[in-house]
Tab-separated table of C-alpha atoms in Angstrom:
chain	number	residue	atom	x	y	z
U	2	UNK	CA	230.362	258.551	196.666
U	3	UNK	CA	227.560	255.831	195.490
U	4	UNK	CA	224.595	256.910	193.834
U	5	UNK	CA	221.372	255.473	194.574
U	6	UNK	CA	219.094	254.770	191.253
U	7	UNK	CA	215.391	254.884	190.624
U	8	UNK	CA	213.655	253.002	188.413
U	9	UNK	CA	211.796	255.508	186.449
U	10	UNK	CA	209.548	253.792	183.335
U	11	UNK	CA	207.305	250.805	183.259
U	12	UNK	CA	207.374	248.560	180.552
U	13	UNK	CA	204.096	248.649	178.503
U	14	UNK	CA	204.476	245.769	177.051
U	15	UNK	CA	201.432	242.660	177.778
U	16	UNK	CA	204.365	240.665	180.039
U	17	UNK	CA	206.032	242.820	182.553
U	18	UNK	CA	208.936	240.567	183.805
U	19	UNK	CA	212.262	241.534	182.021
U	20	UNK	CA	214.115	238.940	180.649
U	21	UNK	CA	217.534	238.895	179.490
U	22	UNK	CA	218.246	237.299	175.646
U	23	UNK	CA	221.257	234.885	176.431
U	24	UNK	CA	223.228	234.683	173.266
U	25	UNK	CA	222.842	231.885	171.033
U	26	UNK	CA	225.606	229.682	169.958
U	27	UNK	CA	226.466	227.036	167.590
U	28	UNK	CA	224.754	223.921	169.339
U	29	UNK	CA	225.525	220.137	168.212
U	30	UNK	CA	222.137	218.435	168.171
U	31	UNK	CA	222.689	215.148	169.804
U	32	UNK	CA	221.578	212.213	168.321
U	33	UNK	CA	218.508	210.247	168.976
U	34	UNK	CA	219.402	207.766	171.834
U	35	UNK	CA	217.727	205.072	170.549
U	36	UNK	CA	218.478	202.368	173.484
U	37	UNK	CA	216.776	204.383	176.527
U	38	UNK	CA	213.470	204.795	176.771
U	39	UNK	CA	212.343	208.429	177.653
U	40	UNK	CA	210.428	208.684	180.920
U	41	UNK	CA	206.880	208.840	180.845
U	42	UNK	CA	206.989	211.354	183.467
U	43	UNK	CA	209.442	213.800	181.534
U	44	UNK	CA	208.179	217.326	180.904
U	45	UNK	CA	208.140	218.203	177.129
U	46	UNK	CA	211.148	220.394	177.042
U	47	UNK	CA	212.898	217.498	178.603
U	48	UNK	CA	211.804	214.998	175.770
U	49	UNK	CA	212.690	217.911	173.505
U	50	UNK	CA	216.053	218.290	174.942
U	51	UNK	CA	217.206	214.375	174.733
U	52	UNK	CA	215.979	214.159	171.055
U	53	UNK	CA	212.981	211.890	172.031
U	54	UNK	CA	210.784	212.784	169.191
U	55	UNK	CA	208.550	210.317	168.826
U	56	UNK	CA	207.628	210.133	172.129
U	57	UNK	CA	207.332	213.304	172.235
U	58	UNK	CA	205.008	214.066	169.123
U	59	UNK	CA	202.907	210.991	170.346
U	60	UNK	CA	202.168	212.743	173.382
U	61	UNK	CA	201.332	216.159	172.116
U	62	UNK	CA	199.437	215.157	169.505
U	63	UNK	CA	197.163	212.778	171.669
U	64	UNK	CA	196.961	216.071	174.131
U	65	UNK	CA	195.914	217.623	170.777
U	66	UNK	CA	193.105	214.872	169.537
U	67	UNK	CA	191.812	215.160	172.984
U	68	UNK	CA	190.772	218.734	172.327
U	69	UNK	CA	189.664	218.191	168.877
U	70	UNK	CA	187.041	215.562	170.688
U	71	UNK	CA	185.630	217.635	173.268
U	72	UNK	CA	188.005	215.553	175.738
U	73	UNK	CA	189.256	218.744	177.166
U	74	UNK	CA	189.093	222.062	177.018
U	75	UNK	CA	190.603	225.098	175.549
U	76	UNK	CA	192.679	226.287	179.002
U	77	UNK	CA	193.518	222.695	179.534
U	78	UNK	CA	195.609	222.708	175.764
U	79	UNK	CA	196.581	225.960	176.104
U	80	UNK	CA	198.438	224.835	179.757
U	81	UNK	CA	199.152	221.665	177.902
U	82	UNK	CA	201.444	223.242	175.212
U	83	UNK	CA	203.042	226.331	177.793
U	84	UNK	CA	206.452	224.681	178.470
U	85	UNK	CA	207.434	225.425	174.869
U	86	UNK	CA	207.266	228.847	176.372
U	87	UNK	CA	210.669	228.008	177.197
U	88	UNK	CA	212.911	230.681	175.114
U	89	UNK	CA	216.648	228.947	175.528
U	90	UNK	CA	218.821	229.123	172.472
U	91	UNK	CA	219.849	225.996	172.918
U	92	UNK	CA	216.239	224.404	171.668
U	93	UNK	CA	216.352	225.825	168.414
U	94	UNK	CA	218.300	223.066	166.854
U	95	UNK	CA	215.873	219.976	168.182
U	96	UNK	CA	213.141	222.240	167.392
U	97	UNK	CA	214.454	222.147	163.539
U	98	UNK	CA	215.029	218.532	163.994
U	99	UNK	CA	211.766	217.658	165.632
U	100	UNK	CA	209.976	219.024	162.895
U	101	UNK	CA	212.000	217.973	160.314
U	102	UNK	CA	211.630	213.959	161.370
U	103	UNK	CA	208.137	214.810	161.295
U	104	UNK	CA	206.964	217.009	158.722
U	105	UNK	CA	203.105	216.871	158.739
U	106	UNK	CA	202.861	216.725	162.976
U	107	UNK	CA	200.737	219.708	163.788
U	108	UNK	CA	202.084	219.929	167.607
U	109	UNK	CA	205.617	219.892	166.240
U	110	UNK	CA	204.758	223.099	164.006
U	111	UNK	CA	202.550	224.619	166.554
U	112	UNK	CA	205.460	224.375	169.426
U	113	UNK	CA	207.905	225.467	167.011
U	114	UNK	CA	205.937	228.896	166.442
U	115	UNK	CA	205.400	228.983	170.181
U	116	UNK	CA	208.667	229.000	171.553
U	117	UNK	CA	209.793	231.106	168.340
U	118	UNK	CA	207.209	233.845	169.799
U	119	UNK	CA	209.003	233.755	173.085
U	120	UNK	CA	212.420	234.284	171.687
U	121	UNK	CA	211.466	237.661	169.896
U	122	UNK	CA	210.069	238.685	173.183
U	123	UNK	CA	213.347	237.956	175.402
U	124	UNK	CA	214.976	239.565	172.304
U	125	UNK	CA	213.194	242.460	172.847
U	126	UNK	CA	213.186	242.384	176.716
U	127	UNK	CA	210.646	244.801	178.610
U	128	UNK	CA	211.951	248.358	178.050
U	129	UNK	CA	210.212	250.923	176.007
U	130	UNK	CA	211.220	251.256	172.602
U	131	UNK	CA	213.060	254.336	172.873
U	132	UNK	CA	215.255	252.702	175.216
U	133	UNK	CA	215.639	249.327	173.007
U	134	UNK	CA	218.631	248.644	170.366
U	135	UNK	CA	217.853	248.056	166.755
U	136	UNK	CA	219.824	244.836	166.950
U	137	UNK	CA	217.696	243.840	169.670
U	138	UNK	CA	214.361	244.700	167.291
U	139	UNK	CA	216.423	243.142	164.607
U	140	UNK	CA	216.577	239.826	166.616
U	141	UNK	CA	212.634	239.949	167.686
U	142	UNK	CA	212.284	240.805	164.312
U	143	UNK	CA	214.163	237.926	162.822
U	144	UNK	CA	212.204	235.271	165.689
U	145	UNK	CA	208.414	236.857	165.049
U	146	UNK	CA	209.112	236.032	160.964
U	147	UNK	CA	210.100	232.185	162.175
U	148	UNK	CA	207.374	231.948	164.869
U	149	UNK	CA	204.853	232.931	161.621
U	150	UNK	CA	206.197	230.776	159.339
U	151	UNK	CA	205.780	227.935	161.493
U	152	UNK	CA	202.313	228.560	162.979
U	153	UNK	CA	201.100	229.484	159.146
U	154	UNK	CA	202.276	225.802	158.014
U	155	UNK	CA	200.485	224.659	161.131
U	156	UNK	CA	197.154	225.426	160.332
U	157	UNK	CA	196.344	223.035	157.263
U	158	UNK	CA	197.795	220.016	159.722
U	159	UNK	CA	195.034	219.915	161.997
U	160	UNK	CA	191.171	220.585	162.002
U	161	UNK	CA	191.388	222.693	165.249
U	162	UNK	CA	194.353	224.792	165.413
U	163	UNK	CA	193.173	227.016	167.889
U	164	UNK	CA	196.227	227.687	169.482
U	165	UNK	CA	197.892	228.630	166.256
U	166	UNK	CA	195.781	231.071	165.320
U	167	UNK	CA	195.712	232.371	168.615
U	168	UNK	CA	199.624	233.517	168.390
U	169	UNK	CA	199.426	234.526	164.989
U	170	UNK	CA	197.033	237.163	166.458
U	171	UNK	CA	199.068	237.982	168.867
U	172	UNK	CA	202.100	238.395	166.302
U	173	UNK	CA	200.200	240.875	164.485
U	174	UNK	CA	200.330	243.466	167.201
U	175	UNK	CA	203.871	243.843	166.255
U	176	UNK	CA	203.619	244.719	161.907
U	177	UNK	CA	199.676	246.598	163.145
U	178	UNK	CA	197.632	244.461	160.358
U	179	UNK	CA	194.243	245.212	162.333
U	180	UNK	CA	192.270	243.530	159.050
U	181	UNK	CA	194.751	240.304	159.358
U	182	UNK	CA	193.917	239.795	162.950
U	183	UNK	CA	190.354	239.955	162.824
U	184	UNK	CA	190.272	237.835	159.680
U	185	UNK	CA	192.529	235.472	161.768
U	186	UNK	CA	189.864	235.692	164.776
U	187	UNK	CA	186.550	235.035	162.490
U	188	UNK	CA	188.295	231.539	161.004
U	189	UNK	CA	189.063	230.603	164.568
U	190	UNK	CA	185.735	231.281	165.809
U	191	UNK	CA	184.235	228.816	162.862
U	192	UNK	CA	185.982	226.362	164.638
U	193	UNK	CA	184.974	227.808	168.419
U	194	UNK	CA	182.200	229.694	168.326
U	195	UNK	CA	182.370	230.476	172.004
U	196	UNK	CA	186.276	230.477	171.975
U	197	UNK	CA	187.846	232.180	174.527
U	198	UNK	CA	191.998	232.452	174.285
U	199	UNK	CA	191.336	233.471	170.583
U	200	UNK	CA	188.938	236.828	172.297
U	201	UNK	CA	191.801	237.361	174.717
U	202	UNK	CA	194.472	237.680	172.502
U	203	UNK	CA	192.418	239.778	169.942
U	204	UNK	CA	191.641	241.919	172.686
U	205	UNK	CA	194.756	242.741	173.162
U	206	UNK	CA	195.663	244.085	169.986
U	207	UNK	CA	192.838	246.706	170.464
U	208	UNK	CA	194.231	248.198	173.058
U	209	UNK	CA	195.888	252.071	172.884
U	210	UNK	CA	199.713	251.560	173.142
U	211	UNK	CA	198.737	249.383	169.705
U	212	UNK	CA	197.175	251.826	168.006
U	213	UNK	CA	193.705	250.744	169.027
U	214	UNK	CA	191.358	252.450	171.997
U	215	UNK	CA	189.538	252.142	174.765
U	216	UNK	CA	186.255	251.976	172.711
U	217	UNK	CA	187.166	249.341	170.490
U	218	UNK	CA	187.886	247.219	172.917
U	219	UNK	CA	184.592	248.395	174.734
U	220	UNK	CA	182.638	247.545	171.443
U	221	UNK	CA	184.484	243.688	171.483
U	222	UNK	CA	183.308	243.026	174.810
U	223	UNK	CA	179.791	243.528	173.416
U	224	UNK	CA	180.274	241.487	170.971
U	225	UNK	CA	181.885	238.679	173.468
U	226	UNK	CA	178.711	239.150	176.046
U	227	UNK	CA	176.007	238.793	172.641
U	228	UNK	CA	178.224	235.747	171.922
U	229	UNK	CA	177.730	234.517	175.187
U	230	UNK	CA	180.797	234.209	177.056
U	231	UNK	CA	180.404	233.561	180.565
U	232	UNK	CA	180.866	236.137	183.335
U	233	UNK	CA	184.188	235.053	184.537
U	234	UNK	CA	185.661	235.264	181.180
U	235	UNK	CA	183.719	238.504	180.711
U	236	UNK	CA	185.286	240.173	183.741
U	237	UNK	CA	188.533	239.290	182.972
U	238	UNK	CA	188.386	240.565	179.023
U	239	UNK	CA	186.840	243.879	180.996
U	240	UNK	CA	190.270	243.588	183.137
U	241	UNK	CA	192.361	244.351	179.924
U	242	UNK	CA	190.261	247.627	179.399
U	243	UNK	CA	190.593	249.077	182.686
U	244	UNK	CA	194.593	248.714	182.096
U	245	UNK	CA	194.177	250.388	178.619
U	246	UNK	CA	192.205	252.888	180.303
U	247	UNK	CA	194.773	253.672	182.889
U	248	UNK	CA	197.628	253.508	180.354
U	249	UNK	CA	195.859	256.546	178.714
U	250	UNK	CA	195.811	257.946	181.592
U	251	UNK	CA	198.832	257.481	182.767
U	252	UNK	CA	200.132	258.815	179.426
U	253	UNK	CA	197.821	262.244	179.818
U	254	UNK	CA	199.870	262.189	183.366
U	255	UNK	CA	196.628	261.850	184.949
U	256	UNK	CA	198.248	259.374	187.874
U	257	UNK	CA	195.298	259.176	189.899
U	258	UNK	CA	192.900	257.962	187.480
U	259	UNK	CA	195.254	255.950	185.592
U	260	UNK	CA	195.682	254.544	189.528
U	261	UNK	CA	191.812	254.273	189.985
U	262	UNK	CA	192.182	252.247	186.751
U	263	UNK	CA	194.779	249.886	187.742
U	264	UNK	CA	193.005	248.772	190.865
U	265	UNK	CA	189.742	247.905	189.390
U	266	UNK	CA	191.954	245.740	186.711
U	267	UNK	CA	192.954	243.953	189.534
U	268	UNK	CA	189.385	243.801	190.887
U	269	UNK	CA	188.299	242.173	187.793
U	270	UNK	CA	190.858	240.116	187.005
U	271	UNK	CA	189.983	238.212	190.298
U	272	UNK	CA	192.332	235.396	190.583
U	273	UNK	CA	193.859	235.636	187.205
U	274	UNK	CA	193.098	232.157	186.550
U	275	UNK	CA	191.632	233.191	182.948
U	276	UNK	CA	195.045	235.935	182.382
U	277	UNK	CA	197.807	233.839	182.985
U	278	UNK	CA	200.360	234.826	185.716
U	279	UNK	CA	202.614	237.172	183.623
U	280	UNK	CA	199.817	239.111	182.462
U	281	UNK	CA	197.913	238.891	186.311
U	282	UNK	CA	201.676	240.141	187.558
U	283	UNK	CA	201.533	242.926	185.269
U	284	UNK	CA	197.777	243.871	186.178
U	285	UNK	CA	199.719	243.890	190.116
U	286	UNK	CA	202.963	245.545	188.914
U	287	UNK	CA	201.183	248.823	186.983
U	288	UNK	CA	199.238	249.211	189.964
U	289	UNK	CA	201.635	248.872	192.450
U	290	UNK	CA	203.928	251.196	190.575
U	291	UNK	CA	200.917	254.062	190.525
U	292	UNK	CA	200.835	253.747	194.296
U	293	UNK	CA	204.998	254.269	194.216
U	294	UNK	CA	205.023	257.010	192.463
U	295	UNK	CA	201.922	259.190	194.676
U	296	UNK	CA	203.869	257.960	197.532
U	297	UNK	CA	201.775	255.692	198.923
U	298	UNK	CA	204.662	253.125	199.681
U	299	UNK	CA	202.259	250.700	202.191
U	300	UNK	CA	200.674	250.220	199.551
U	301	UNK	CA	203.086	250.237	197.264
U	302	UNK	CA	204.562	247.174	198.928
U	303	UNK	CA	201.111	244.757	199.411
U	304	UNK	CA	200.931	244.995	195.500
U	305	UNK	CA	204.500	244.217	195.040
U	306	UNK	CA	204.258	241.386	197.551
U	307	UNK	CA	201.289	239.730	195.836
U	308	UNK	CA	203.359	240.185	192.161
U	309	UNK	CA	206.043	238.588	193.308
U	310	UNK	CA	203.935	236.128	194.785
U	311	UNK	CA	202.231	235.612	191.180
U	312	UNK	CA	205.168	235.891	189.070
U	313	UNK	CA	208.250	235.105	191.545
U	314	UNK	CA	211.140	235.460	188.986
U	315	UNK	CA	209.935	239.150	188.147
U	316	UNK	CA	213.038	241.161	188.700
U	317	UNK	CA	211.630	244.181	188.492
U	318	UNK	CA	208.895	243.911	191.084
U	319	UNK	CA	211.662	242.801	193.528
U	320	UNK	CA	213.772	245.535	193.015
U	321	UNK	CA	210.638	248.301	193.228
U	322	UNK	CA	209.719	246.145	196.441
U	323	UNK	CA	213.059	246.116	197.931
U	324	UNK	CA	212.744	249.936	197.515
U	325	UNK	CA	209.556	250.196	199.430
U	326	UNK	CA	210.741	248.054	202.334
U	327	UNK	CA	213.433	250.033	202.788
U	328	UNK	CA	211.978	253.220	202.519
U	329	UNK	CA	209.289	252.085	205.036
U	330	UNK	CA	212.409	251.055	207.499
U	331	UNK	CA	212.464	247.225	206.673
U	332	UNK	CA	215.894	246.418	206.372
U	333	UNK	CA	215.912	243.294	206.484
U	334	UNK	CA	213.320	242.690	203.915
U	335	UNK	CA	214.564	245.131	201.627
U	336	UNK	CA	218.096	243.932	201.328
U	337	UNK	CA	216.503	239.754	201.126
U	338	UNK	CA	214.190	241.527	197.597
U	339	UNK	CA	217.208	243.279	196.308
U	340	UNK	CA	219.311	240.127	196.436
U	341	UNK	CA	216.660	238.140	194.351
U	342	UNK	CA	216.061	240.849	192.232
U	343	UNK	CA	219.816	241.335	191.522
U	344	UNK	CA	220.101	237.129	190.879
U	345	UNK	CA	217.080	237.669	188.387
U	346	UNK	CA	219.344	240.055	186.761
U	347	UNK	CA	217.355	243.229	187.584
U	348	UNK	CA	219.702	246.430	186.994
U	349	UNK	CA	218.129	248.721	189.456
U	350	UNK	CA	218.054	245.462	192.408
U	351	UNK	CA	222.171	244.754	191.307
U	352	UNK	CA	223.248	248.469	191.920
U	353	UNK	CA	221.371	248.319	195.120
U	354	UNK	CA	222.026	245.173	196.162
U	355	UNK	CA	226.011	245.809	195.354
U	356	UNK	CA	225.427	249.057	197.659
U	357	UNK	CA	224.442	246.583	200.629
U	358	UNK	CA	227.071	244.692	200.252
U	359	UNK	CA	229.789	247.842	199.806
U	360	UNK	CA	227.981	249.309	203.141
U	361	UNK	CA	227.460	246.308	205.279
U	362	UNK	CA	223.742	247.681	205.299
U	363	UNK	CA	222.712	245.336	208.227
U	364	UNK	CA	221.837	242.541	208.533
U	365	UNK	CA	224.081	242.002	204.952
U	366	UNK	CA	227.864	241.959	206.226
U	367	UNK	CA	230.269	244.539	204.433
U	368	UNK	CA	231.743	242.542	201.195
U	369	UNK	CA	233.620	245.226	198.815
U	370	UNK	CA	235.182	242.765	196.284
U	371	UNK	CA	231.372	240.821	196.256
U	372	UNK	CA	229.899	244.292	195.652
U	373	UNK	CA	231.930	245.042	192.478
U	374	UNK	CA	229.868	241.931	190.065
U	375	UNK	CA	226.344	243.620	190.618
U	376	UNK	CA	228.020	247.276	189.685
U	377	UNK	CA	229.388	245.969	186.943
U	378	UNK	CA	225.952	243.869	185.493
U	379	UNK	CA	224.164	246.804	186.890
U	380	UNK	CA	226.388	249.319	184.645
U	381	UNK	CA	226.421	246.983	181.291
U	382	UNK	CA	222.663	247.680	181.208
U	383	UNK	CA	223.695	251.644	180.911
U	384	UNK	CA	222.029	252.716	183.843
U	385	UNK	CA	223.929	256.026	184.861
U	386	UNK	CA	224.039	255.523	188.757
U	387	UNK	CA	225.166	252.202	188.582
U	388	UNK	CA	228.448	253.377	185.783
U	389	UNK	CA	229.083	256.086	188.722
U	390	UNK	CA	229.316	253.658	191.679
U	391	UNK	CA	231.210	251.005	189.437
U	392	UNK	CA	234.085	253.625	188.742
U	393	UNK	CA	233.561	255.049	192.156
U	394	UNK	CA	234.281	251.675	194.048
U	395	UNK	CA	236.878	250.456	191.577
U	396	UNK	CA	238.799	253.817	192.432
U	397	UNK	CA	238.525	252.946	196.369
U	398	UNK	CA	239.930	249.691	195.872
U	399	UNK	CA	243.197	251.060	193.987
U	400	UNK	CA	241.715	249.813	190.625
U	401	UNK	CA	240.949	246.056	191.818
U	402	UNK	CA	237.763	244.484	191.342
């Protein structure tokens, strides 16, 4: 009969969302269509995408001059430059060509590295590293080399490269060069003395699961309040230490203070305006997934609401929610978060959501031959419940499906 799977680890890593690494093929770039003008209203990617280069180097760059003249601030660039986030396989060709047309552009370096950062985590995906493939290190590998190459030729093409330095901090979590990273946040300081994104992301490579501890990162905060950083910001840095604190605690199987931990994160972290969503969805999703596992499910599910809320193509949180709701008797609800977590290509929400739909678990109407596609996605991933119910169901159908 079907086999009903848990979810059993939480990925440690700073962004908690699992995504899945499409694979990358040979992509014409198209040329430069040199009779339309791009819309003025396009998003980056989009001007990216249609080979508008100059238009789209113009912009950046202005966004760029803007902060190196006080126009704005650090947040506002930092939001500014996010859509190269974007880690499709199909950008890495006009990336290449983008910076090739223009050599010495700063933002076309700097977006380069960013979106080169985001491919090595995709690569990588959320799981712990027991648990990961060495082609898939191989590939994050292979993207964190061409993020640093980029954001190192970055830095002599602009007076504030702030953002540059920022992710080659963050890179350096990954080959542990604690010297490297502090060098890297001292020569961004010179330019910011009261900098704030370049503290954040330093502060991240202090923490345990890197090799650092809780009292380093106790020590930087003192540092950051004599350099006088606001209270906000200082709460929110603070945030990051109460996680590391209940990560060690959570490792020492100590759930209920790695729990008490979790919760004042959250406290702290306030609205996440100074985290960023994935990292304010973790902060929710750790804590939520204490509370799961000392079987307090009520409370389980508020966090788990307010993640997906945060973060709503997070997989994983709707496939721990679905679990809650149904374990708490919502039906309905469970089966409506097992669906998206299944389309967000969560394993654990496509082996439940497939059981639904073998089932008919009301209100979802009984669909065998619908059920088979989120075994089977479900089962690539390895999990062992999922292989069972795929063979399982293929065997009731007489081998169909």
């Amino acid at each position: 009969m079907l086999k009903k799977s848990r979810r059993i680890a939480l990925a440690s890593l700073l962004l908690l969302s699992i995504a899945v690494a499409a694979q990358a093929a040979a992509i014409a770039l198209p040329a430069p269509n040199t009779s339309a003008i791009a819309d003025a209203s396009a998003d980056p990617v989009t001007l990216l995408r249609e080979a508008h280069f100059a238009e789209l180097d113009a912009r950046m760059s202005a966004v760029q001059a803007d902060y190196r003249r006080g126009r704005i601030d650090e947040l506002a660039l930092l939001a500014a430059f996010r859509p190269f986030g974007d880690a499709d396989p199909a950008l890495a060709a006009p990336y290449d060509a983008w910076v090739k047309a223009y050599p010495k552009s700063y933002v076309a370096h700097l977006a380069q590295g960013e979106y080169e950062v985001h491919v090595a985590r995709v690569a990588r995906g959320g799981a712990y590293a027991a648990m990961t493939s060495a082609a898939q290190m191989a590939a994050m590998d292979a993207a964190n080399q061409r993020a640093t190459r980029a954001l190192r030729a970055s830095l002599a093409l602009d007076e504030r490269p702030i953002l540059s330095y920022s992710l080659l901090i963050d890179l350096t979590r990954h080959h542990g060069d604690d010297d490297y990273a502090r060098k890297l946040l001292d020569a961004g300081l010179k330019l910011d003395a009261h900098g704030y994104i370049l503290r954040l992301r330093y502060m991240t490579t202090l923490e345990s699961r890197w090799g650092g501890s809780v009292r380093e990162m106790r020590d930087f905060l003192s540092e950051c309040r004599a350099a006088g950083l606001d209270v906000a910001k200082l709460k929110t840095l603070e945030a990051l230490i109460e996680r590391d604190a209940g990560w060690v605690a959570d490792s020492a199987r100590d759930l209920e203070s790695a729990d008490r931990h979790a919760l004042a994160a959250i406290d702290l972290a306030g609205d996440g305006r100074f985290l960023g969503k994935a990292t304010q969805s973790s902060l929710l999703g750790e804590a939520a997934w204490d509370e799961e596992r000392l079987k307090r499910l009520d409370r389980a599910r508020a966090l788990y609401v307010r993640d997906v809320a945060v973060l709503l193509e997070n997989g994983w949180a709707w496939g721990h929610l679905g679990y809650c709701q149904a374990k708490l008797g919502l039906a309905a609800d469970s089966a409506a978060s097992y669906r998206r977590g299944a389309e967000l290509g969560d394993p654990y929400a496509e082996n439940e959501w497939g059981k639904a739909l073998w089932f008919g678990v009301a209100p979802v109407k009984a669909d065998r031959a619908a059920a088979i596609p989120g075994f089977e996605k479900s089962a690539a991933t390895g999990l062992p419940e999922a292989v069972t119910n795929l063979m399982w169901a293929r065997k009731q159908l007489g081998g169909k499906g």
